[in-house]
Amino acid sequence: GAGVSQSPSNKVTEKGKDVELRCDPISGHTALYWYRQSLGQGLEFLIYFQGNSAPDKSGLPSDRFSAERTGGSVSTLTIQRTQQEDSAVYLCASSLDSGMTNEKLFFGSGTQLSVL
Amino acid sequence: AQSVAQPEDQVNVAEGNPLTVKCTYSVSGNPYLFWYVQYPNRGLQFLLKYITGDNLVKGSYGFEAEFNKSQTSFHLKKPSALVSDSALYFCAVRDRGKAAGNKLTFGGGTRVLVKP
């Protein structure tokens, strides 16, 4: 596609349920990021995939959060046993960045997660 | 560890007046620096970046930013603000000294309100 695609755009779930958020990056982009943005707040880094390197998971807030990137393309962020504090907009971004360059990030429109 | 500080949560300015959004950073090596903007109900968009060379970087929509190594700052500026510049602005840094796998770290964001 022309841009970074995220689905669903909105997700309402009950506390304790598991959710999966999907990101389809721009074709050919080697780097993929997940960030979280709480209402009116900044961007909280979650996880970073770069080519075939081991992902940087240093931003995942708890072991309830995990992410994978299959075939170097589509990524899924999974939140298990959701809590109300997980409510936020989850943003995905991709870039051509090889890690040794400085390409700009292209962001998706995000998934608004609401945990009731 | 790398970090970014945006000391102002909100900046108010009258249309036609100069706009400045402050950003300071901390990295172990030399930085790549970026500004992104988030307009209401829209995704994050790249504005400009500093890589090397001229300390004054020009970007989209008439914005520019000045890299000051001694002050570790990268303030965003626009000589004459428009009402349409009202948005959430994010500064970001990446340590150029790192090998592949180094992530982009964002500041907490500054909300700009331009009044007519």
Short mmCIF file of C-alpha atoms in Angstrom, two decimals, chain A residues 39 67 110:
data_model
loop_
_atom_site.label_atom_id
_atom_site.label_comp_id
_atom_site.label_asym_id
_atom_site.label_seq_id
_atom_site.Cartn_x
_atom_site.Cartn_y
_atom_site.Cartn_z
CA LEU A 39 -4.51 10.98 25.76
CA ALA A 67 5.19 -8.25 19.43
CA GLY A 110 -2.98 4.27 14.95
#
